[in-house]
Amino acid sequence: MRTITTNDTARPTLRGIADHSWHARGLCYGMPAEDADELFFHAPRSHSAIAEAKSICGRCPVKKDCFNYALDNEIRHGMWGGLTEAERRPWHARVSKRLDYSRVLAAFQGRDVHLSEAEREAVVRHAYACGWTVERLAYTLQLELEYAKDLMRQAAHDVTDRDRYWGLYDEIDATDEEHLEGENGGESEVATSPVPRQVHTTSLIAALGKAA
Protein backbone atom coordinates (compact mmCIF):
# COMPACT_ATOMS: atom_id res chain seq x y z
CA MET A 1 0.00 0.00 0.00
CA ARG A 2 1.35 3.38 -0.96
CA THR A 3 1.47 6.01 1.75
CA ILE A 4 1.84 9.61 0.70
CA THR A 5 2.90 12.15 3.27
CA THR A 6 3.19 15.89 2.87
CA ASN A 7 4.86 18.55 4.94
CA ASP A 8 3.41 22.01 4.44
CA THR A 9 5.16 23.65 7.39
CA ALA A 10 7.37 26.64 6.71
CA ARG A 11 11.09 26.03 6.41
CA PRO A 12 12.72 26.85 9.77
CA THR A 13 15.01 29.86 9.95
CA LEU A 14 17.61 27.96 11.95
CA ARG A 15 19.18 24.76 10.74
CA GLY A 16 20.04 21.76 12.83
CA ILE A 17 23.57 20.44 13.26
CA ALA A 18 23.10 17.71 10.65
CA ASP A 19 21.06 19.86 8.23
CA HIS A 20 23.08 20.61 5.11
CA SER A 21 20.14 21.44 2.89
CA TRP A 22 21.34 25.03 2.59
CA HIS A 23 24.25 23.88 0.42
CA ALA A 24 22.03 23.44 -2.61
CA ARG A 25 20.83 27.04 -2.37
CA GLY A 26 24.29 28.57 -2.41
CA LEU A 27 25.45 30.49 -5.48
CA CYS A 28 28.67 28.46 -5.45
CA TYR A 29 26.76 25.17 -5.60
CA GLY A 30 27.73 23.12 -8.64
CA MET A 31 30.82 25.22 -9.38
CA PRO A 32 33.75 23.17 -10.70
CA ALA A 33 36.06 22.12 -7.89
CA GLU A 34 39.09 23.82 -9.46
CA ASP A 35 37.30 27.16 -9.72
CA ALA A 36 35.86 26.90 -6.21
CA ASP A 37 39.29 26.15 -4.73
CA GLU A 38 40.82 29.09 -6.55
CA LEU A 39 38.14 31.53 -5.39
CA PHE A 40 37.20 30.41 -1.89
CA PHE A 41 40.46 28.76 -0.79
CA HIS A 42 42.72 31.37 -2.32
CA ALA A 43 46.23 32.44 -1.42
CA PRO A 44 46.36 35.05 1.38
CA ARG A 45 47.34 37.89 -0.99
CA SER A 46 45.24 36.89 -4.00
CA HIS A 47 43.24 40.12 -3.99
CA SER A 48 41.47 39.48 -7.29
CA ALA A 49 40.21 36.08 -6.13
CA ILE A 50 39.10 37.54 -2.80
CA ALA A 51 37.18 40.34 -4.52
CA GLU A 52 35.44 37.93 -6.90
CA ALA A 53 34.55 35.53 -4.09
CA LYS A 54 33.15 38.38 -1.98
CA SER A 55 30.99 39.53 -4.90
CA ILE A 56 29.48 36.04 -5.12
CA CYS A 57 29.00 35.70 -1.36
CA GLY A 58 27.43 39.14 -1.12
CA ARG A 59 24.53 37.99 -3.34
CA CYS A 60 24.22 34.51 -1.83
CA PRO A 61 20.91 33.77 -0.02
CA VAL A 62 22.57 31.38 2.45
CA LYS A 63 25.52 33.54 3.43
CA LYS A 64 24.56 33.45 7.12
CA ASP A 65 24.17 29.65 7.11
CA CYS A 66 27.59 29.35 5.49
CA PHE A 67 29.15 31.62 8.11
CA ASN A 68 27.53 29.73 11.03
CA TYR A 69 28.66 26.42 9.54
CA ALA A 70 32.28 27.56 9.63
CA LEU A 71 31.94 28.73 13.25
CA ASP A 72 30.13 25.62 14.46
CA ASN A 73 32.64 23.28 12.85
CA GLU A 74 35.81 25.27 13.63
CA ILE A 75 36.68 25.73 9.95
CA ARG A 76 39.31 28.43 9.98
CA HIS A 77 40.67 28.23 6.44
CA GLY A 78 39.05 29.48 3.28
CA MET A 79 36.25 31.99 2.75
CA TRP A 80 32.91 31.26 4.39
CA GLY A 81 29.93 33.56 4.58
CA GLY A 82 31.76 36.24 2.64
CA LEU A 83 34.56 36.52 5.23
CA THR A 84 38.17 35.50 4.84
CA GLU A 85 40.12 33.50 7.39
CA ALA A 86 41.58 36.67 8.92
CA GLU A 87 38.18 38.38 9.06
CA ARG A 88 36.58 35.40 10.84
CA ARG A 89 39.37 35.02 13.39
CA PRO A 90 37.77 37.33 16.03
CA TRP A 91 34.45 35.47 15.65
CA HIS A 92 36.11 32.11 16.23
CA ALA A 93 37.79 33.49 19.34
CA ARG A 94 34.44 34.57 20.82
CA VAL A 95 32.20 31.77 19.59
CA SER A 96 31.96 30.17 23.06
CA LYS A 97 30.49 33.44 24.39
CA ARG A 98 27.96 33.88 21.58
CA LEU A 99 24.47 34.45 22.98
CA ASP A 100 21.84 34.39 20.23
CA TYR A 101 18.39 34.08 21.80
CA SER A 102 16.87 32.90 18.54
CA ARG A 103 19.11 29.83 18.84
CA VAL A 104 18.11 29.39 22.49
CA LEU A 105 14.42 29.55 21.53
CA ALA A 106 15.04 27.00 18.77
CA ALA A 107 16.51 24.63 21.36
CA PHE A 108 13.36 25.08 23.48
CA GLN A 109 11.32 24.10 20.44
CA GLY A 110 13.21 20.84 20.10
CA ARG A 111 15.62 21.70 17.28
CA ASP A 112 19.10 20.21 17.23
CA VAL A 113 21.00 23.51 17.24
CA HIS A 114 24.71 23.86 17.96
CA LEU A 115 24.64 26.01 21.11
CA SER A 116 27.59 27.92 22.53
CA GLU A 117 28.53 27.69 26.20
CA ALA A 118 26.67 30.92 26.95
CA GLU A 119 23.57 29.73 25.09
CA ARG A 120 23.57 26.41 26.91
CA GLU A 121 23.85 28.24 30.22
CA ALA A 122 20.84 30.37 29.28
CA VAL A 123 18.85 27.21 28.54
CA VAL A 124 19.77 25.66 31.90
CA ARG A 125 18.87 28.75 33.93
CA HIS A 126 15.59 29.15 32.11
CA ALA A 127 14.83 25.47 32.72
CA TYR A 128 15.41 25.94 36.45
CA ALA A 129 13.39 29.17 36.63
CA CYS A 130 10.43 27.57 34.83
CA GLY A 131 10.50 24.39 36.91
CA TRP A 132 11.59 21.96 34.21
CA THR A 133 12.25 18.40 35.19
CA VAL A 134 15.80 17.10 34.93
CA GLU A 135 14.63 14.61 32.32
CA ARG A 136 13.31 17.41 30.10
CA LEU A 137 16.57 19.34 30.35
CA ALA A 138 18.59 16.23 29.56
CA TYR A 139 16.41 15.53 26.52
CA THR A 140 16.60 19.13 25.25
CA LEU A 141 20.39 19.36 25.48
CA GLN A 142 21.04 15.67 24.74
CA LEU A 143 22.85 15.13 28.04
CA GLU A 144 23.34 12.30 30.48
CA LEU A 145 20.81 12.45 33.30
CA GLU A 146 23.41 12.82 36.05
CA TYR A 147 25.11 15.68 34.22
CA ALA A 148 21.74 17.40 33.76
CA LYS A 149 21.17 17.09 37.53
CA ASP A 150 24.51 18.78 38.20
CA LEU A 151 23.65 21.61 35.81
CA MET A 152 20.28 22.13 37.48
CA ARG A 153 21.91 22.27 40.93
CA GLN A 154 24.43 24.81 39.68
CA ALA A 155 21.63 26.91 38.17
CA ALA A 156 19.82 26.87 41.53
CA HIS A 157 22.94 28.21 43.26
CA ASP A 158 23.53 30.83 40.56
CA VAL A 159 19.96 32.13 40.70
CA THR A 160 20.03 32.26 44.50
CA ASP A 161 23.32 34.15 44.53
CA ARG A 162 22.00 36.56 41.91
CA ASP A 163 18.86 37.24 43.94
CA ARG A 164 20.92 37.99 47.03
CA TYR A 165 23.11 40.34 45.03
CA TRP A 166 20.06 42.17 43.66
CA GLY A 167 18.65 42.53 47.17
CA LEU A 168 15.57 40.40 46.72
CA TYR A 169 16.13 38.90 50.17
CA ASP A 170 16.92 42.15 52.00
CA GLU A 171 13.32 43.09 52.76
CA ILE A 172 10.33 40.99 53.65
CA ASP A 173 7.00 41.44 51.87
CA ALA A 174 4.27 43.37 53.63
CA THR A 175 2.01 40.33 53.63
CA ASP A 176 4.71 38.23 55.24
CA GLU A 177 5.31 40.92 57.84
CA GLU A 178 1.62 41.02 58.76
CA HIS A 179 1.66 37.25 59.04
CA LEU A 180 4.63 37.35 61.41
CA GLU A 181 3.01 40.08 63.49
CA GLY A 182 -0.05 37.89 63.94
CA GLU A 183 2.03 34.92 65.03
CA ASN A 184 4.24 36.90 67.41
CA GLY A 185 1.57 39.02 69.07
CA GLY A 186 2.21 42.16 67.09
CA GLU A 187 5.99 41.98 67.06
CA SER A 188 7.61 41.33 63.72
CA GLU A 189 10.61 39.11 63.50
CA VAL A 190 12.58 39.24 60.28
CA ALA A 191 14.81 36.28 59.50
CA THR A 192 18.39 37.26 58.88
CA SER A 193 19.04 34.35 56.51
CA PRO A 194 15.86 33.52 54.60
CA VAL A 195 15.61 30.16 52.92
CA PRO A 196 16.51 30.43 49.21
CA ARG A 197 13.50 29.92 47.03
CA GLN A 198 12.82 29.74 43.34
CA VAL A 199 11.78 33.18 42.14
CA HIS A 200 9.65 33.76 39.05
CA THR A 201 10.06 37.34 37.97
CA THR A 202 9.48 39.23 34.76
CA SER A 203 13.04 40.49 34.81
CA LEU A 204 14.34 36.94 35.12
CA ILE A 205 12.44 35.73 32.06
CA ALA A 206 13.53 38.82 30.13
CA ALA A 207 17.14 38.18 31.09
CA LEU A 208 16.86 34.63 29.78
CA GLY A 209 15.65 35.73 26.38
CA LYS A 210 11.89 36.01 26.86
CA ALA A 211 11.60 32.37 25.88
CA ALA A 212 8.43 30.50 26.71
mmCIF file of C-alpha atoms in Angstrom:
data_model
loop_
_atom_site.group_PDB
_atom_site.id
_atom_site.type_symbol
_atom_site.label_atom_id
_atom_site.label_comp_id
_atom_site.label_asym_id
_atom_site.label_seq_id
_atom_site.Cartn_x
_atom_site.Cartn_y
_atom_site.Cartn_z
ATOM 1 C CA MET A 1 0.000 0.000 0.000
ATOM 2 C CA ARG A 2 1.350 3.382 -0.958
ATOM 3 C CA THR A 3 1.468 6.013 1.754
ATOM 4 C CA ILE A 4 1.838 9.608 0.697
ATOM 5 C CA THR A 5 2.903 12.152 3.268
ATOM 6 C CA THR A 6 3.187 15.893 2.870
ATOM 7 C CA ASN A 7 4.863 18.552 4.941
ATOM 8 C CA ASP A 8 3.409 22.006 4.440
ATOM 9 C CA THR A 9 5.164 23.654 7.393
ATOM 10 C CA ALA A 10 7.369 26.644 6.714
ATOM 11 C CA ARG A 11 11.086 26.026 6.411
ATOM 12 C CA PRO A 12 12.722 26.845 9.775
ATOM 13 C CA THR A 13 15.007 29.861 9.945
ATOM 14 C CA LEU A 14 17.615 27.957 11.951
ATOM 15 C CA ARG A 15 19.179 24.756 10.736
ATOM 16 C CA GLY A 16 20.039 21.757 12.833
ATOM 17 C CA ILE A 17 23.572 20.444 13.256
ATOM 18 C CA ALA A 18 23.105 17.710 10.649
ATOM 19 C CA ASP A 19 21.056 19.859 8.232
ATOM 20 C CA HIS A 20 23.085 20.612 5.109
ATOM 21 C CA SER A 21 20.137 21.445 2.894
ATOM 22 C CA TRP A 22 21.341 25.030 2.592
ATOM 23 C CA HIS A 23 24.253 23.879 0.422
ATOM 24 C CA ALA A 24 22.025 23.440 -2.608
ATOM 25 C CA ARG A 25 20.828 27.040 -2.374
ATOM 26 C CA GLY A 26 24.291 28.567 -2.410
ATOM 27 C CA LEU A 27 25.446 30.486 -5.477
ATOM 28 C CA CYS A 28 28.667 28.464 -5.450
ATOM 29 C CA TYR A 29 26.756 25.170 -5.597
ATOM 30 C CA GLY A 30 27.732 23.120 -8.645
ATOM 31 C CA MET A 31 30.816 25.218 -9.381
ATOM 32 C CA PRO A 32 33.747 23.173 -10.698
ATOM 33 C CA ALA A 33 36.058 22.121 -7.889
ATOM 34 C CA GLU A 34 39.087 23.815 -9.455
ATOM 35 C CA ASP A 35 37.298 27.160 -9.718
ATOM 36 C CA ALA A 36 35.861 26.900 -6.207
ATOM 37 C CA ASP A 37 39.290 26.146 -4.726
ATOM 38 C CA GLU A 38 40.824 29.089 -6.551
ATOM 39 C CA LEU A 39 38.142 31.531 -5.385
ATOM 40 C CA PHE A 40 37.196 30.406 -1.887
ATOM 41 C CA PHE A 41 40.464 28.762 -0.787
ATOM 42 C CA HIS A 42 42.723 31.375 -2.325
ATOM 43 C CA ALA A 43 46.229 32.443 -1.415
ATOM 44 C CA PRO A 44 46.362 35.055 1.383
ATOM 45 C CA ARG A 45 47.335 37.889 -0.995
ATOM 46 C CA SER A 46 45.244 36.894 -3.999
ATOM 47 C CA HIS A 47 43.240 40.118 -3.987
ATOM 48 C CA SER A 48 41.471 39.483 -7.293
ATOM 49 C CA ALA A 49 40.210 36.075 -6.130
ATOM 50 C CA ILE A 50 39.096 37.541 -2.799
ATOM 51 C CA ALA A 51 37.185 40.340 -4.516
ATOM 52 C CA GLU A 52 35.436 37.932 -6.902
ATOM 53 C CA ALA A 53 34.545 35.535 -4.086
ATOM 54 C CA LYS A 54 33.145 38.380 -1.982
ATOM 55 C CA SER A 55 30.990 39.529 -4.898
ATOM 56 C CA ILE A 56 29.483 36.035 -5.121
ATOM 57 C CA CYS A 57 29.001 35.695 -1.363
ATOM 58 C CA GLY A 58 27.433 39.142 -1.124
ATOM 59 C CA ARG A 59 24.533 37.992 -3.335
ATOM 60 C CA CYS A 60 24.217 34.515 -1.832
ATOM 61 C CA PRO A 61 20.913 33.770 -0.024
ATOM 62 C CA VAL A 62 22.567 31.376 2.446
ATOM 63 C CA LYS A 63 25.517 33.538 3.425
ATOM 64 C CA LYS A 64 24.555 33.453 7.121
ATOM 65 C CA ASP A 65 24.170 29.650 7.108
ATOM 66 C CA CYS A 66 27.586 29.345 5.488
ATOM 67 C CA PHE A 67 29.146 31.620 8.113
ATOM 68 C CA ASN A 68 27.532 29.728 11.028
ATOM 69 C CA TYR A 69 28.661 26.417 9.537
ATOM 70 C CA ALA A 70 32.283 27.564 9.633
ATOM 71 C CA LEU A 71 31.937 28.728 13.245
ATOM 72 C CA ASP A 72 30.127 25.621 14.465
ATOM 73 C CA ASN A 73 32.639 23.278 12.850
ATOM 74 C CA GLU A 74 35.805 25.270 13.632
ATOM 75 C CA ILE A 75 36.679 25.731 9.951
ATOM 76 C CA ARG A 76 39.311 28.428 9.983
ATOM 77 C CA HIS A 77 40.670 28.225 6.442
ATOM 78 C CA GLY A 78 39.050 29.481 3.276
ATOM 79 C CA MET A 79 36.248 31.990 2.752
ATOM 80 C CA TRP A 80 32.914 31.256 4.393
ATOM 81 C CA GLY A 81 29.926 33.558 4.583
ATOM 82 C CA GLY A 82 31.764 36.238 2.642
ATOM 83 C CA LEU A 83 34.558 36.521 5.226
ATOM 84 C CA THR A 84 38.167 35.501 4.839
ATOM 85 C CA GLU A 85 40.115 33.496 7.389
ATOM 86 C CA ALA A 86 41.581 36.666 8.925
ATOM 87 C CA GLU A 87 38.180 38.383 9.062
ATOM 88 C CA ARG A 88 36.582 35.400 10.838
ATOM 89 C CA ARG A 89 39.370 35.022 13.393
ATOM 90 C CA PRO A 90 37.769 37.326 16.030
ATOM 91 C CA TRP A 91 34.449 35.474 15.651
ATOM 92 C CA HIS A 92 36.107 32.113 16.226
ATOM 93 C CA ALA A 93 37.791 33.490 19.341
ATOM 94 C CA ARG A 94 34.440 34.572 20.821
ATOM 95 C CA VAL A 95 32.202 31.774 19.592
ATOM 96 C CA SER A 96 31.960 30.172 23.061
ATOM 97 C CA LYS A 97 30.490 33.436 24.387
ATOM 98 C CA ARG A 98 27.958 33.877 21.576
ATOM 99 C CA LEU A 99 24.467 34.448 22.975
ATOM 100 C CA ASP A 100 21.837 34.389 20.233
ATOM 101 C CA TYR A 101 18.388 34.078 21.798
ATOM 102 C CA SER A 102 16.869 32.895 18.536
ATOM 103 C CA ARG A 103 19.109 29.826 18.843
ATOM 104 C CA VAL A 104 18.109 29.390 22.488
ATOM 105 C CA LEU A 105 14.425 29.545 21.532
ATOM 106 C CA ALA A 106 15.042 27.002 18.765
ATOM 107 C CA ALA A 107 16.512 24.632 21.362
ATOM 108 C CA PHE A 108 13.359 25.079 23.481
ATOM 109 C CA GLN A 109 11.323 24.101 20.436
ATOM 110 C CA GLY A 110 13.214 20.841 20.099
ATOM 111 C CA ARG A 111 15.619 21.699 17.282
ATOM 112 C CA ASP A 112 19.101 20.213 17.230
ATOM 113 C CA VAL A 113 21.003 23.512 17.243
ATOM 114 C CA HIS A 114 24.711 23.862 17.955
ATOM 115 C CA LEU A 115 24.638 26.013 21.113
ATOM 116 C CA SER A 116 27.592 27.918 22.529
ATOM 117 C CA GLU A 117 28.534 27.687 26.201
ATOM 118 C CA ALA A 118 26.673 30.922 26.946
ATOM 119 C CA GLU A 119 23.573 29.735 25.086
ATOM 120 C CA ARG A 120 23.568 26.405 26.912
ATOM 121 C CA GLU A 121 23.854 28.235 30.223
ATOM 122 C CA ALA A 122 20.841 30.369 29.278
ATOM 123 C CA VAL A 123 18.847 27.208 28.537
ATOM 124 C CA VAL A 124 19.768 25.660 31.901
ATOM 125 C CA ARG A 125 18.875 28.752 33.927
ATOM 126 C CA HIS A 126 15.593 29.148 32.115
ATOM 127 C CA ALA A 127 14.827 25.473 32.722
ATOM 128 C CA TYR A 128 15.409 25.936 36.451
ATOM 129 C CA ALA A 129 13.389 29.167 36.632
ATOM 130 C CA CYS A 130 10.434 27.573 34.833
ATOM 131 C CA GLY A 131 10.505 24.394 36.914
ATOM 132 C CA TRP A 132 11.587 21.962 34.210
ATOM 133 C CA THR A 133 12.249 18.399 35.189
ATOM 134 C CA VAL A 134 15.798 17.103 34.935
ATOM 135 C CA GLU A 135 14.628 14.615 32.318
ATOM 136 C CA ARG A 136 13.308 17.407 30.100
ATOM 137 C CA LEU A 137 16.567 19.343 30.349
ATOM 138 C CA ALA A 138 18.591 16.228 29.560
ATOM 139 C CA TYR A 139 16.414 15.531 26.520
ATOM 140 C CA THR A 140 16.602 19.127 25.250
ATOM 141 C CA LEU A 141 20.388 19.363 25.480
ATOM 142 C CA GLN A 142 21.036 15.674 24.740
ATOM 143 C CA LEU A 143 22.851 15.126 28.042
ATOM 144 C CA GLU A 144 23.340 12.301 30.479
ATOM 145 C CA LEU A 145 20.806 12.450 33.302
ATOM 146 C CA GLU A 146 23.415 12.822 36.052
ATOM 147 C CA TYR A 147 25.106 15.680 34.220
ATOM 148 C CA ALA A 148 21.740 17.402 33.763
ATOM 149 C CA LYS A 149 21.166 17.089 37.526
ATOM 150 C CA ASP A 150 24.509 18.779 38.198
ATOM 151 C CA LEU A 151 23.654 21.605 35.810
ATOM 152 C CA MET A 152 20.281 22.128 37.483
ATOM 153 C CA ARG A 153 21.911 22.271 40.932
ATOM 154 C CA GLN A 154 24.429 24.808 39.681
ATOM 155 C CA ALA A 155 21.628 26.907 38.169
ATOM 156 C CA ALA A 156 19.818 26.875 41.531
ATOM 157 C CA HIS A 157 22.944 28.211 43.262
ATOM 158 C CA ASP A 158 23.532 30.826 40.562
ATOM 159 C CA VAL A 159 19.959 32.134 40.696
ATOM 160 C CA THR A 160 20.029 32.257 44.505
ATOM 161 C CA ASP A 161 23.321 34.155 44.531
ATOM 162 C CA ARG A 162 22.002 36.556 41.910
ATOM 163 C CA ASP A 163 18.857 37.243 43.942
ATOM 164 C CA ARG A 164 20.921 37.994 47.032
ATOM 165 C CA TYR A 165 23.111 40.343 45.026
ATOM 166 C CA TRP A 166 20.060 42.174 43.664
ATOM 167 C CA GLY A 167 18.654 42.530 47.166
ATOM 168 C CA LEU A 168 15.567 40.399 46.719
ATOM 169 C CA TYR A 169 16.128 38.897 50.173
ATOM 170 C CA ASP A 170 16.916 42.145 52.001
ATOM 171 C CA GLU A 171 13.322 43.087 52.762
ATOM 172 C CA ILE A 172 10.325 40.993 53.646
ATOM 173 C CA ASP A 173 6.997 41.435 51.872
ATOM 174 C CA ALA A 174 4.274 43.366 53.627
ATOM 175 C CA THR A 175 2.011 40.325 53.628
ATOM 176 C CA ASP A 176 4.713 38.226 55.241
ATOM 177 C CA GLU A 177 5.313 40.920 57.836
ATOM 178 C CA GLU A 178 1.625 41.022 58.762
ATOM 179 C CA HIS A 179 1.656 37.249 59.045
ATOM 180 C CA LEU A 180 4.630 37.353 61.407
ATOM 181 C CA GLU A 181 3.013 40.083 63.485
ATOM 182 C CA GLY A 182 -0.048 37.890 63.938
ATOM 183 C CA GLU A 183 2.029 34.923 65.030
ATOM 184 C CA ASN A 184 4.239 36.903 67.413
ATOM 185 C CA GLY A 185 1.575 39.018 69.065
ATOM 186 C CA GLY A 186 2.212 42.165 67.087
ATOM 187 C CA GLU A 187 5.989 41.982 67.063
ATOM 188 C CA SER A 188 7.606 41.332 63.722
ATOM 189 C CA GLU A 189 10.607 39.109 63.505
ATOM 190 C CA VAL A 190 12.585 39.242 60.276
ATOM 191 C CA ALA A 191 14.808 36.282 59.502
ATOM 192 C CA THR A 192 18.392 37.263 58.878
ATOM 193 C CA SER A 193 19.035 34.351 56.513
ATOM 194 C CA PRO A 194 15.860 33.519 54.602
ATOM 195 C CA VAL A 195 15.614 30.163 52.917
ATOM 196 C CA PRO A 196 16.509 30.432 49.213
ATOM 197 C CA ARG A 197 13.502 29.919 47.029
ATOM 198 C CA GLN A 198 12.825 29.740 43.340
ATOM 199 C CA VAL A 199 11.776 33.179 42.138
ATOM 200 C CA HIS A 200 9.648 33.760 39.051
ATOM 201 C CA THR A 201 10.055 37.345 37.970
ATOM 202 C CA THR A 202 9.476 39.234 34.757
ATOM 203 C CA SER A 203 13.039 40.494 34.809
ATOM 204 C CA LEU A 204 14.341 36.937 35.116
ATOM 205 C CA ILE A 205 12.437 35.734 32.061
ATOM 206 C CA ALA A 206 13.530 38.822 30.135
ATOM 207 C CA ALA A 207 17.138 38.177 31.093
ATOM 208 C CA LEU A 208 16.863 34.630 29.782
ATOM 209 C CA GLY A 209 15.648 35.732 26.381
ATOM 210 C CA LYS A 210 11.894 36.013 26.864
ATOM 211 C CA ALA A 211 11.598 32.371 25.884
ATOM 212 C CA ALA A 212 8.430 30.503 26.709
#
